[in-house]
Amino acid sequence: MQSTVEGKDNLHVAIIMDGNGRWATRRGLPRSTGHRAGVAAVRRVAEAAPDLGVTTLTMFAFSSDNWRRPQQEVSTLMSLLRYYLRTESARLIDSGTRLTVIGRRDRLPRGLSADIAAVERATATETRLDLQIALDYSSRDAIANAAARWREDHAPSREAFGRLLAAPERKAGGDVDLLIRTGGEKRLSDFLLWESAYAELYFVETLWPDFAGEHLRAAIADFRGRERRFGGLPPPPALVAAE
């Protein structure tokens, strides 16, 4: 069975990057070391994605629920994001990557929103890959906020509601084709729920810091072998004429 997007270079792949802390703990290292290793994995996967037919790559970096984690760990994550933004801008431009951040920005540490905006401006014209980082992101909140912005006296169509959901400050790249979660867990964790309505799901035991281009290639190969019906039926088998 083949995917309906076989051979098309316009895949939207979303990744829940799970397992940084466990990767470090298994090695007797602080969790912060795992998060630093996770940043290197982001770079590897983003570099591999375009050659595998991916044009939009959305990565879940920090959930709105992650504020519940210990303050030291949250501070480390925010510092790593700031470091990534300040050191990767030139590399993103060289590779033709446009970076955008989806999610809330009003709760971020001082100056981080400005750093995000600077990289978004610097990479705005790049077209080889749209790399989206979900930061302080909750799909339920995004859906609720979109519903609150609807001002008509009748329910919106799916298309109209999708446009509300993809308002410029919260744009999430349209429908997801393939959603990958690393680290062995099998749940969506409030990530791109609307956009993933018909996404193929791929769960892998590999912890995020160990995830690389070959893992992404395997996930996409699995995806291309699936049949996507979108609620319909498969085409009838071809009739073989009798001789």
PDB file of C-alpha atoms in Angstrom:
ATOM      1  CA  MET A   1       0.000   0.000   0.000  1.00  0.00           C
ATOM      2  CA  GLN A   2       1.365   3.410  -0.921  1.00  0.00           C
ATOM      3  CA  SER A   3       0.881   6.790   0.682  1.00  0.00           C
ATOM      4  CA  THR A   4      -1.088   9.310  -1.327  1.00  0.00           C
ATOM      5  CA  VAL A   5       1.918  11.640  -1.163  1.00  0.00           C
ATOM      6  CA  GLU A   6       4.426   9.190  -2.599  1.00  0.00           C
ATOM      7  CA  GLY A   7       7.122  11.109  -4.415  1.00  0.00           C
ATOM      8  CA  LYS A   8       5.810  14.558  -3.469  1.00  0.00           C
ATOM      9  CA  ASP A   9       8.326  16.848  -1.822  1.00  0.00           C
ATOM     10  CA  ASN A  10       5.889  18.657   0.442  1.00  0.00           C
ATOM     11  CA  LEU A  11       5.677  16.582   3.607  1.00  0.00           C
ATOM     12  CA  HIS A  12       4.824  18.194   6.928  1.00  0.00           C
ATOM     13  CA  VAL A  13       6.539  16.170   9.632  1.00  0.00           C
ATOM     14  CA  ALA A  14       5.970  16.946  13.313  1.00  0.00           C
ATOM     15  CA  ILE A  15       8.184  15.559  16.071  1.00  0.00           C
ATOM     16  CA  ILE A  16       7.631  15.264  19.817  1.00  0.00           C
ATOM     17  CA  MET A  17      11.231  15.269  21.011  1.00  0.00           C
ATOM     18  CA  ASP A  18      11.090  13.060  24.090  1.00  0.00           C
ATOM     19  CA  GLY A  19      13.809  11.406  26.141  1.00  0.00           C
ATOM     20  CA  ASN A  20      16.492  14.009  26.839  1.00  0.00           C
ATOM     21  CA  GLY A  21      16.321  13.574  30.601  1.00  0.00           C
ATOM     22  CA  ARG A  22      16.279   9.778  30.477  1.00  0.00           C
ATOM     23  CA  TRP A  23      19.200   9.796  28.036  1.00  0.00           C
ATOM     24  CA  ALA A  24      21.263  11.734  30.572  1.00  0.00           C
ATOM     25  CA  THR A  25      20.093   9.816  33.633  1.00  0.00           C
ATOM     26  CA  ARG A  26      21.044   6.467  32.076  1.00  0.00           C
ATOM     27  CA  ARG A  27      24.555   7.828  31.664  1.00  0.00           C
ATOM     28  CA  GLY A  28      24.793   9.206  35.181  1.00  0.00           C
ATOM     29  CA  LEU A  29      24.727  12.761  33.841  1.00  0.00           C
ATOM     30  CA  PRO A  30      22.614  15.769  34.827  1.00  0.00           C
ATOM     31  CA  ARG A  31      19.397  16.256  32.854  1.00  0.00           C
ATOM     32  CA  SER A  32      20.809  19.505  31.455  1.00  0.00           C
ATOM     33  CA  THR A  33      23.394  17.470  29.548  1.00  0.00           C
ATOM     34  CA  GLY A  34      20.585  15.546  27.896  1.00  0.00           C
ATOM     35  CA  HIS A  35      18.903  18.773  26.812  1.00  0.00           C
ATOM     36  CA  ARG A  36      22.177  20.005  25.304  1.00  0.00           C
ATOM     37  CA  ALA A  37      22.516  16.731  23.398  1.00  0.00           C
ATOM     38  CA  GLY A  38      18.940  17.224  22.238  1.00  0.00           C
ATOM     39  CA  VAL A  39      19.867  20.550  20.623  1.00  0.00           C
ATOM     40  CA  ALA A  40      22.477  18.747  18.506  1.00  0.00           C
ATOM     41  CA  ALA A  41      19.780  16.284  17.419  1.00  0.00           C
ATOM     42  CA  VAL A  42      17.580  19.184  16.265  1.00  0.00           C
ATOM     43  CA  ARG A  43      20.391  20.342  14.009  1.00  0.00           C
ATOM     44  CA  ARG A  44      20.986  16.854  12.565  1.00  0.00           C
ATOM     45  CA  VAL A  45      17.342  16.206  11.808  1.00  0.00           C
ATOM     46  CA  ALA A  46      16.713  19.662  10.319  1.00  0.00           C
ATOM     47  CA  GLU A  47      19.701  19.206   8.022  1.00  0.00           C
ATOM     48  CA  ALA A  48      18.491  15.780   6.866  1.00  0.00           C
ATOM     49  CA  ALA A  49      14.816  16.674   6.396  1.00  0.00           C
ATOM     50  CA  PRO A  50      14.789  18.482   3.012  1.00  0.00           C
ATOM     51  CA  ASP A  51      16.561  15.652   1.189  1.00  0.00           C
ATOM     52  CA  LEU A  52      13.825  13.300   2.446  1.00  0.00           C
ATOM     53  CA  GLY A  53      10.994  15.334   0.934  1.00  0.00           C
ATOM     54  CA  VAL A  54      10.152  17.331   4.079  1.00  0.00           C
ATOM     55  CA  THR A  55       9.283  20.982   3.489  1.00  0.00           C
ATOM     56  CA  THR A  56       7.774  21.722   6.909  1.00  0.00           C
ATOM     57  CA  LEU A  57       9.256  20.359  10.135  1.00  0.00           C
ATOM     58  CA  THR A  58       7.509  21.231  13.399  1.00  0.00           C
ATOM     59  CA  MET A  59       9.322  20.285  16.602  1.00  0.00           C
ATOM     60  CA  PHE A  60       7.826  20.329  20.104  1.00  0.00           C
ATOM     61  CA  ALA A  61      10.438  22.024  22.279  1.00  0.00           C
ATOM     62  CA  PHE A  62       8.444  23.187  25.311  1.00  0.00           C
ATOM     63  CA  SER A  63       4.831  22.573  26.237  1.00  0.00           C
ATOM     64  CA  SER A  64       2.696  25.026  28.193  1.00  0.00           C
ATOM     65  CA  ASP A  65       2.546  22.299  30.855  1.00  0.00           C
ATOM     66  CA  ASN A  66       6.349  22.152  31.075  1.00  0.00           C
ATOM     67  CA  TRP A  67       6.353  25.264  33.279  1.00  0.00           C
ATOM     68  CA  ARG A  68       5.569  22.777  36.066  1.00  0.00           C
ATOM     69  CA  ARG A  69       9.083  21.359  35.861  1.00  0.00           C
ATOM     70  CA  PRO A  70      11.775  22.427  38.354  1.00  0.00           C
ATOM     71  CA  GLN A  71      12.820  26.037  37.827  1.00  0.00           C
ATOM     72  CA  GLN A  72      16.450  25.100  37.222  1.00  0.00           C
ATOM     73  CA  GLU A  73      15.490  22.766  34.377  1.00  0.00           C
ATOM     74  CA  VAL A  74      13.181  25.356  32.827  1.00  0.00           C
ATOM     75  CA  SER A  75      15.960  27.959  33.000  1.00  0.00           C
ATOM     76  CA  THR A  76      18.352  25.546  31.298  1.00  0.00           C
ATOM     77  CA  LEU A  77      15.881  24.902  28.483  1.00  0.00           C
ATOM     78  CA  MET A  78      15.318  28.609  27.917  1.00  0.00           C
ATOM     79  CA  SER A  79      19.056  29.304  27.955  1.00  0.00           C
ATOM     80  CA  LEU A  80      19.638  26.560  25.405  1.00  0.00           C
ATOM     81  CA  LEU A  81      16.953  27.998  23.150  1.00  0.00           C
ATOM     82  CA  ARG A  82      18.536  31.447  23.398  1.00  0.00           C
ATOM     83  CA  TYR A  83      21.927  29.922  22.555  1.00  0.00           C
ATOM     84  CA  TYR A  84      20.456  28.085  19.569  1.00  0.00           C
ATOM     85  CA  LEU A  85      18.846  31.236  18.218  1.00  0.00           C
ATOM     86  CA  ARG A  86      22.015  33.291  18.570  1.00  0.00           C
ATOM     87  CA  THR A  87      24.399  30.708  17.099  1.00  0.00           C
ATOM     88  CA  GLU A  88      22.327  29.028  14.388  1.00  0.00           C
ATOM     89  CA  SER A  89      21.021  31.989  12.402  1.00  0.00           C
ATOM     90  CA  ALA A  90      23.832  31.923   9.828  1.00  0.00           C
ATOM     91  CA  ARG A  91      23.618  28.139   9.495  1.00  0.00           C
ATOM     92  CA  LEU A  92      19.860  28.344   8.942  1.00  0.00           C
ATOM     93  CA  ILE A  93      20.311  30.911   6.181  1.00  0.00           C
ATOM     94  CA  ASP A  94      23.084  28.881   4.524  1.00  0.00           C
ATOM     95  CA  SER A  95      20.835  25.805   4.468  1.00  0.00           C
ATOM     96  CA  GLY A  96      17.787  27.693   3.168  1.00  0.00           C
ATOM     97  CA  THR A  97      15.827  27.205   6.383  1.00  0.00           C
ATOM     98  CA  ARG A  98      13.125  29.554   7.565  1.00  0.00           C
ATOM     99  CA  LEU A  99      12.655  29.452  11.326  1.00  0.00           C
ATOM    100  CA  THR A 100       9.385  30.357  13.021  1.00  0.00           C
ATOM    101  CA  VAL A 101       8.218  29.850  16.590  1.00  0.00           C
ATOM    102  CA  ILE A 102       4.626  28.950  17.455  1.00  0.00           C
ATOM    103  CA  GLY A 103       3.062  29.272  20.880  1.00  0.00           C
ATOM    104  CA  ARG A 104       2.868  31.972  23.528  1.00  0.00           C
ATOM    105  CA  ARG A 105       5.618  34.534  23.962  1.00  0.00           C
ATOM    106  CA  ASP A 106       4.307  36.633  26.832  1.00  0.00           C
ATOM    107  CA  ARG A 107       5.644  34.242  29.498  1.00  0.00           C
ATOM    108  CA  LEU A 108       9.149  33.829  28.079  1.00  0.00           C
ATOM    109  CA  PRO A 109      12.227  35.217  29.868  1.00  0.00           C
ATOM    110  CA  ARG A 110      13.110  38.836  29.175  1.00  0.00           C
ATOM    111  CA  GLY A 111      14.698  39.345  25.782  1.00  0.00           C
ATOM    112  CA  LEU A 112      13.916  35.895  24.399  1.00  0.00           C
ATOM    113  CA  SER A 113      10.975  37.110  22.311  1.00  0.00           C
ATOM    114  CA  ALA A 114      13.255  39.699  20.727  1.00  0.00           C
ATOM    115  CA  ASP A 115      15.824  36.998  19.916  1.00  0.00           C
ATOM    116  CA  ILE A 116      13.077  34.886  18.306  1.00  0.00           C
ATOM    117  CA  ALA A 117      11.807  37.804  16.243  1.00  0.00           C
ATOM    118  CA  ALA A 118      15.335  38.631  15.050  1.00  0.00           C
ATOM    119  CA  VAL A 119      15.933  35.118  13.695  1.00  0.00           C
ATOM    120  CA  GLU A 120      12.452  34.975  12.167  1.00  0.00           C
ATOM    121  CA  ARG A 121      13.209  38.219  10.284  1.00  0.00           C
ATOM    122  CA  ALA A 122      16.667  37.058   9.224  1.00  0.00           C
ATOM    123  CA  THR A 123      15.377  33.771   7.776  1.00  0.00           C
ATOM    124  CA  ALA A 124      11.994  34.969   6.492  1.00  0.00           C
ATOM    125  CA  THR A 125      12.841  34.611   2.802  1.00  0.00           C
ATOM    126  CA  GLU A 126      14.327  31.095   2.993  1.00  0.00           C
ATOM    127  CA  THR A 127      12.264  28.428   1.240  1.00  0.00           C
ATOM    128  CA  ARG A 128      14.044  25.055   1.360  1.00  0.00           C
ATOM    129  CA  LEU A 129      12.663  24.111   4.796  1.00  0.00           C
ATOM    130  CA  ASP A 130      10.128  25.707   7.111  1.00  0.00           C
ATOM    131  CA  LEU A 131      11.398  24.799  10.580  1.00  0.00           C
ATOM    132  CA  GLN A 132       8.824  25.525  13.262  1.00  0.00           C
ATOM    133  CA  ILE A 133       9.620  25.333  16.962  1.00  0.00           C
ATOM    134  CA  ALA A 134       6.646  24.923  19.305  1.00  0.00           C
ATOM    135  CA  LEU A 135       7.466  26.868  22.470  1.00  0.00           C
ATOM    136  CA  ASP A 136       5.119  27.407  25.414  1.00  0.00           C
ATOM    137  CA  TYR A 137       2.639  25.679  23.133  1.00  0.00           C
ATOM    138  CA  SER A 138      -0.714  24.050  23.876  1.00  0.00           C
ATOM    139  CA  SER A 139      -2.923  22.809  21.063  1.00  0.00           C
ATOM    140  CA  ARG A 140      -6.006  22.977  23.287  1.00  0.00           C
ATOM    141  CA  ASP A 141      -5.262  26.626  24.075  1.00  0.00           C
ATOM    142  CA  ALA A 142      -4.695  27.389  20.381  1.00  0.00           C
ATOM    143  CA  ILE A 143      -8.044  25.828  19.470  1.00  0.00           C
ATOM    144  CA  ALA A 144      -9.876  27.610  22.294  1.00  0.00           C
ATOM    145  CA  ASN A 145      -8.327  30.956  21.318  1.00  0.00           C
ATOM    146  CA  ALA A 146      -9.313  30.467  17.695  1.00  0.00           C
ATOM    147  CA  ALA A 147     -12.895  29.696  18.749  1.00  0.00           C
ATOM    148  CA  ALA A 148     -12.969  32.836  20.884  1.00  0.00           C
ATOM    149  CA  ARG A 149     -11.953  34.949  17.868  1.00  0.00           C
ATOM    150  CA  TRP A 150     -14.937  33.732  15.810  1.00  0.00           C
ATOM    151  CA  ARG A 151     -17.396  36.625  15.725  1.00  0.00           C
ATOM    152  CA  GLU A 152     -20.147  35.325  13.441  1.00  0.00           C
ATOM    153  CA  ASP A 153     -23.525  33.989  14.566  1.00  0.00           C
ATOM    154  CA  HIS A 154     -22.989  30.549  13.035  1.00  0.00           C
ATOM    155  CA  ALA A 155     -20.407  27.833  13.420  1.00  0.00           C
ATOM    156  CA  PRO A 156     -17.327  28.230  11.188  1.00  0.00           C
ATOM    157  CA  SER A 157     -16.541  25.771   8.431  1.00  0.00           C
ATOM    158  CA  ARG A 158     -13.484  23.609   8.890  1.00  0.00           C
ATOM    159  CA  GLU A 159     -11.634  25.788   6.408  1.00  0.00           C
ATOM    160  CA  ALA A 160     -12.605  29.030   8.145  1.00  0.00           C
ATOM    161  CA  PHE A 161     -11.705  27.655  11.550  1.00  0.00           C
ATOM    162  CA  GLY A 162      -8.376  26.402  10.196  1.00  0.00           C
ATOM    163  CA  ARG A 163      -7.612  29.921   9.005  1.00  0.00           C
ATOM    164  CA  LEU A 164      -8.393  31.260  12.472  1.00  0.00           C
ATOM    165  CA  LEU A 165      -6.134  28.649  14.001  1.00  0.00           C
ATOM    166  CA  ALA A 166      -3.339  29.615  11.609  1.00  0.00           C
ATOM    167  CA  ALA A 167      -3.414  33.310  12.455  1.00  0.00           C
ATOM    168  CA  PRO A 168      -0.038  34.914  11.684  1.00  0.00           C
ATOM    169  CA  GLU A 169       1.169  34.861  15.268  1.00  0.00           C
ATOM    170  CA  ARG A 170       0.219  31.206  15.761  1.00  0.00           C
ATOM    171  CA  LYS A 171       0.746  29.733  12.280  1.00  0.00           C
ATOM    172  CA  ALA A 172       1.365  25.988  12.473  1.00  0.00           C
ATOM    173  CA  GLY A 173       2.083  24.937   8.903  1.00  0.00           C
ATOM    174  CA  GLY A 174      -1.180  23.272   7.933  1.00  0.00           C
ATOM    175  CA  ASP A 175      -2.053  19.582   8.118  1.00  0.00           C
ATOM    176  CA  VAL A 176       0.572  17.217   9.469  1.00  0.00           C
ATOM    177  CA  ASP A 177       1.378  14.188   7.300  1.00  0.00           C
ATOM    178  CA  LEU A 178       3.570  12.289   9.761  1.00  0.00           C
ATOM    179  CA  LEU A 179       3.856  12.745  13.518  1.00  0.00           C
ATOM    180  CA  ILE A 180       6.853  11.120  15.208  1.00  0.00           C
ATOM    181  CA  ARG A 181       7.378  10.688  18.939  1.00  0.00           C
ATOM    182  CA  THR A 182      10.717   9.519  20.268  1.00  0.00           C
ATOM    183  CA  GLY A 183      11.446   7.964  23.657  1.00  0.00           C
ATOM    184  CA  GLY A 184       8.939   5.114  23.640  1.00  0.00           C
ATOM    185  CA  GLU A 185       5.864   6.957  24.916  1.00  0.00           C
ATOM    186  CA  LYS A 186       2.671   6.738  22.856  1.00  0.00           C
ATOM    187  CA  ARG A 187       0.646   9.895  23.365  1.00  0.00           C
ATOM    188  CA  LEU A 188       0.198  13.259  21.643  1.00  0.00           C
ATOM    189  CA  SER A 189       0.678  15.480  24.723  1.00  0.00           C
ATOM    190  CA  ASP A 190      -1.476  18.377  23.456  1.00  0.00           C
ATOM    191  CA  PHE A 191       0.592  18.834  20.288  1.00  0.00           C
ATOM    192  CA  LEU A 192      -0.984  19.935  16.963  1.00  0.00           C
ATOM    193  CA  LEU A 193      -4.265  18.154  17.675  1.00  0.00           C
ATOM    194  CA  TRP A 194      -6.224  19.919  14.921  1.00  0.00           C
ATOM    195  CA  GLU A 195      -3.410  19.735  12.369  1.00  0.00           C
ATOM    196  CA  SER A 196      -2.821  16.030  13.093  1.00  0.00           C
ATOM    197  CA  ALA A 197      -6.402  14.889  12.504  1.00  0.00           C
ATOM    198  CA  TYR A 198      -5.273  12.586   9.672  1.00  0.00           C
ATOM    199  CA  ALA A 199      -1.574  12.349  10.454  1.00  0.00           C
ATOM    200  CA  GLU A 200       0.154   8.995  10.402  1.00  0.00           C
ATOM    201  CA  LEU A 201       1.623   8.273  13.847  1.00  0.00           C
ATOM    202  CA  TYR A 202       5.076   6.792  14.330  1.00  0.00           C
ATOM    203  CA  PHE A 203       6.404   5.927  17.789  1.00  0.00           C
ATOM    204  CA  VAL A 204      10.026   4.941  18.267  1.00  0.00           C
ATOM    205  CA  GLU A 205      11.969   3.778  21.332  1.00  0.00           C
ATOM    206  CA  THR A 206      15.034   5.838  20.384  1.00  0.00           C
ATOM    207  CA  LEU A 207      15.636   8.665  22.844  1.00  0.00           C
ATOM    208  CA  TRP A 208      15.730  12.084  21.225  1.00  0.00           C
ATOM    209  CA  PRO A 209      19.479  12.804  21.641  1.00  0.00           C
ATOM    210  CA  ASP A 210      20.203   9.603  19.676  1.00  0.00           C
ATOM    211  CA  PHE A 211      17.748  10.417  16.886  1.00  0.00           C
ATOM    212  CA  ALA A 212      19.409  11.240  13.573  1.00  0.00           C
ATOM    213  CA  GLY A 213      18.879  11.432   9.843  1.00  0.00           C
ATOM    214  CA  GLU A 214      18.712   7.666   9.418  1.00  0.00           C
ATOM    215  CA  HIS A 215      15.903   7.456  11.981  1.00  0.00           C
ATOM    216  CA  LEU A 216      13.964  10.134  10.134  1.00  0.00           C
ATOM    217  CA  ARG A 217      14.557   8.267   6.881  1.00  0.00           C
ATOM    218  CA  ALA A 218      13.169   5.061   8.424  1.00  0.00           C
ATOM    219  CA  ALA A 219      10.083   6.872   9.713  1.00  0.00           C
ATOM    220  CA  ILE A 220       9.373   8.399   6.306  1.00  0.00           C
ATOM    221  CA  ALA A 221       9.933   5.053   4.560  1.00  0.00           C
ATOM    222  CA  ASP A 222       7.358   3.512   6.914  1.00  0.00           C
ATOM    223  CA  PHE A 223       4.995   6.404   6.197  1.00  0.00           C
ATOM    224  CA  ARG A 224       5.309   5.964   2.450  1.00  0.00           C
ATOM    225  CA  GLY A 225       4.285   2.334   2.811  1.00  0.00           C
ATOM    226  CA  ARG A 226       0.972   3.169   4.459  1.00  0.00           C
ATOM    227  CA  GLU A 227      -2.366   3.705   2.768  1.00  0.00           C
ATOM    228  CA  ARG A 228      -3.990   7.022   3.656  1.00  0.00           C
ATOM    229  CA  ARG A 229      -7.745   6.980   3.031  1.00  0.00           C
ATOM    230  CA  PHE A 230      -8.867  10.197   4.781  1.00  0.00           C
ATOM    231  CA  GLY A 231     -12.170   8.520   5.671  1.00  0.00           C
ATOM    232  CA  GLY A 232     -12.741   7.051   2.225  1.00  0.00           C
ATOM    233  CA  LEU A 233     -12.312   3.600   0.764  1.00  0.00           C
ATOM    234  CA  PRO A 234      -9.356   2.196  -1.150  1.00  0.00           C
ATOM    235  CA  PRO A 235      -9.731   1.993  -4.924  1.00  0.00           C
ATOM    236  CA  PRO A 236     -11.143  -1.330  -6.151  1.00  0.00           C
ATOM    237  CA  PRO A 237      -8.592  -3.832  -7.408  1.00  0.00           C
ATOM    238  CA  ALA A 238      -7.951  -3.701 -11.123  1.00  0.00           C
ATOM    239  CA  LEU A 239      -9.747  -6.350 -13.113  1.00  0.00           C
ATOM    240  CA  VAL A 240      -7.577  -8.739 -15.053  1.00  0.00           C
ATOM    241  CA  ALA A 241      -8.962  -9.475 -18.512  1.00  0.00           C
ATOM    242  CA  ALA A 242      -9.426 -13.163 -19.297  1.00  0.00           C
ATOM    243  CA  GLU A 243      -7.255 -14.485 -22.141  1.00  0.00           C
TER     244      GLU A 243
END
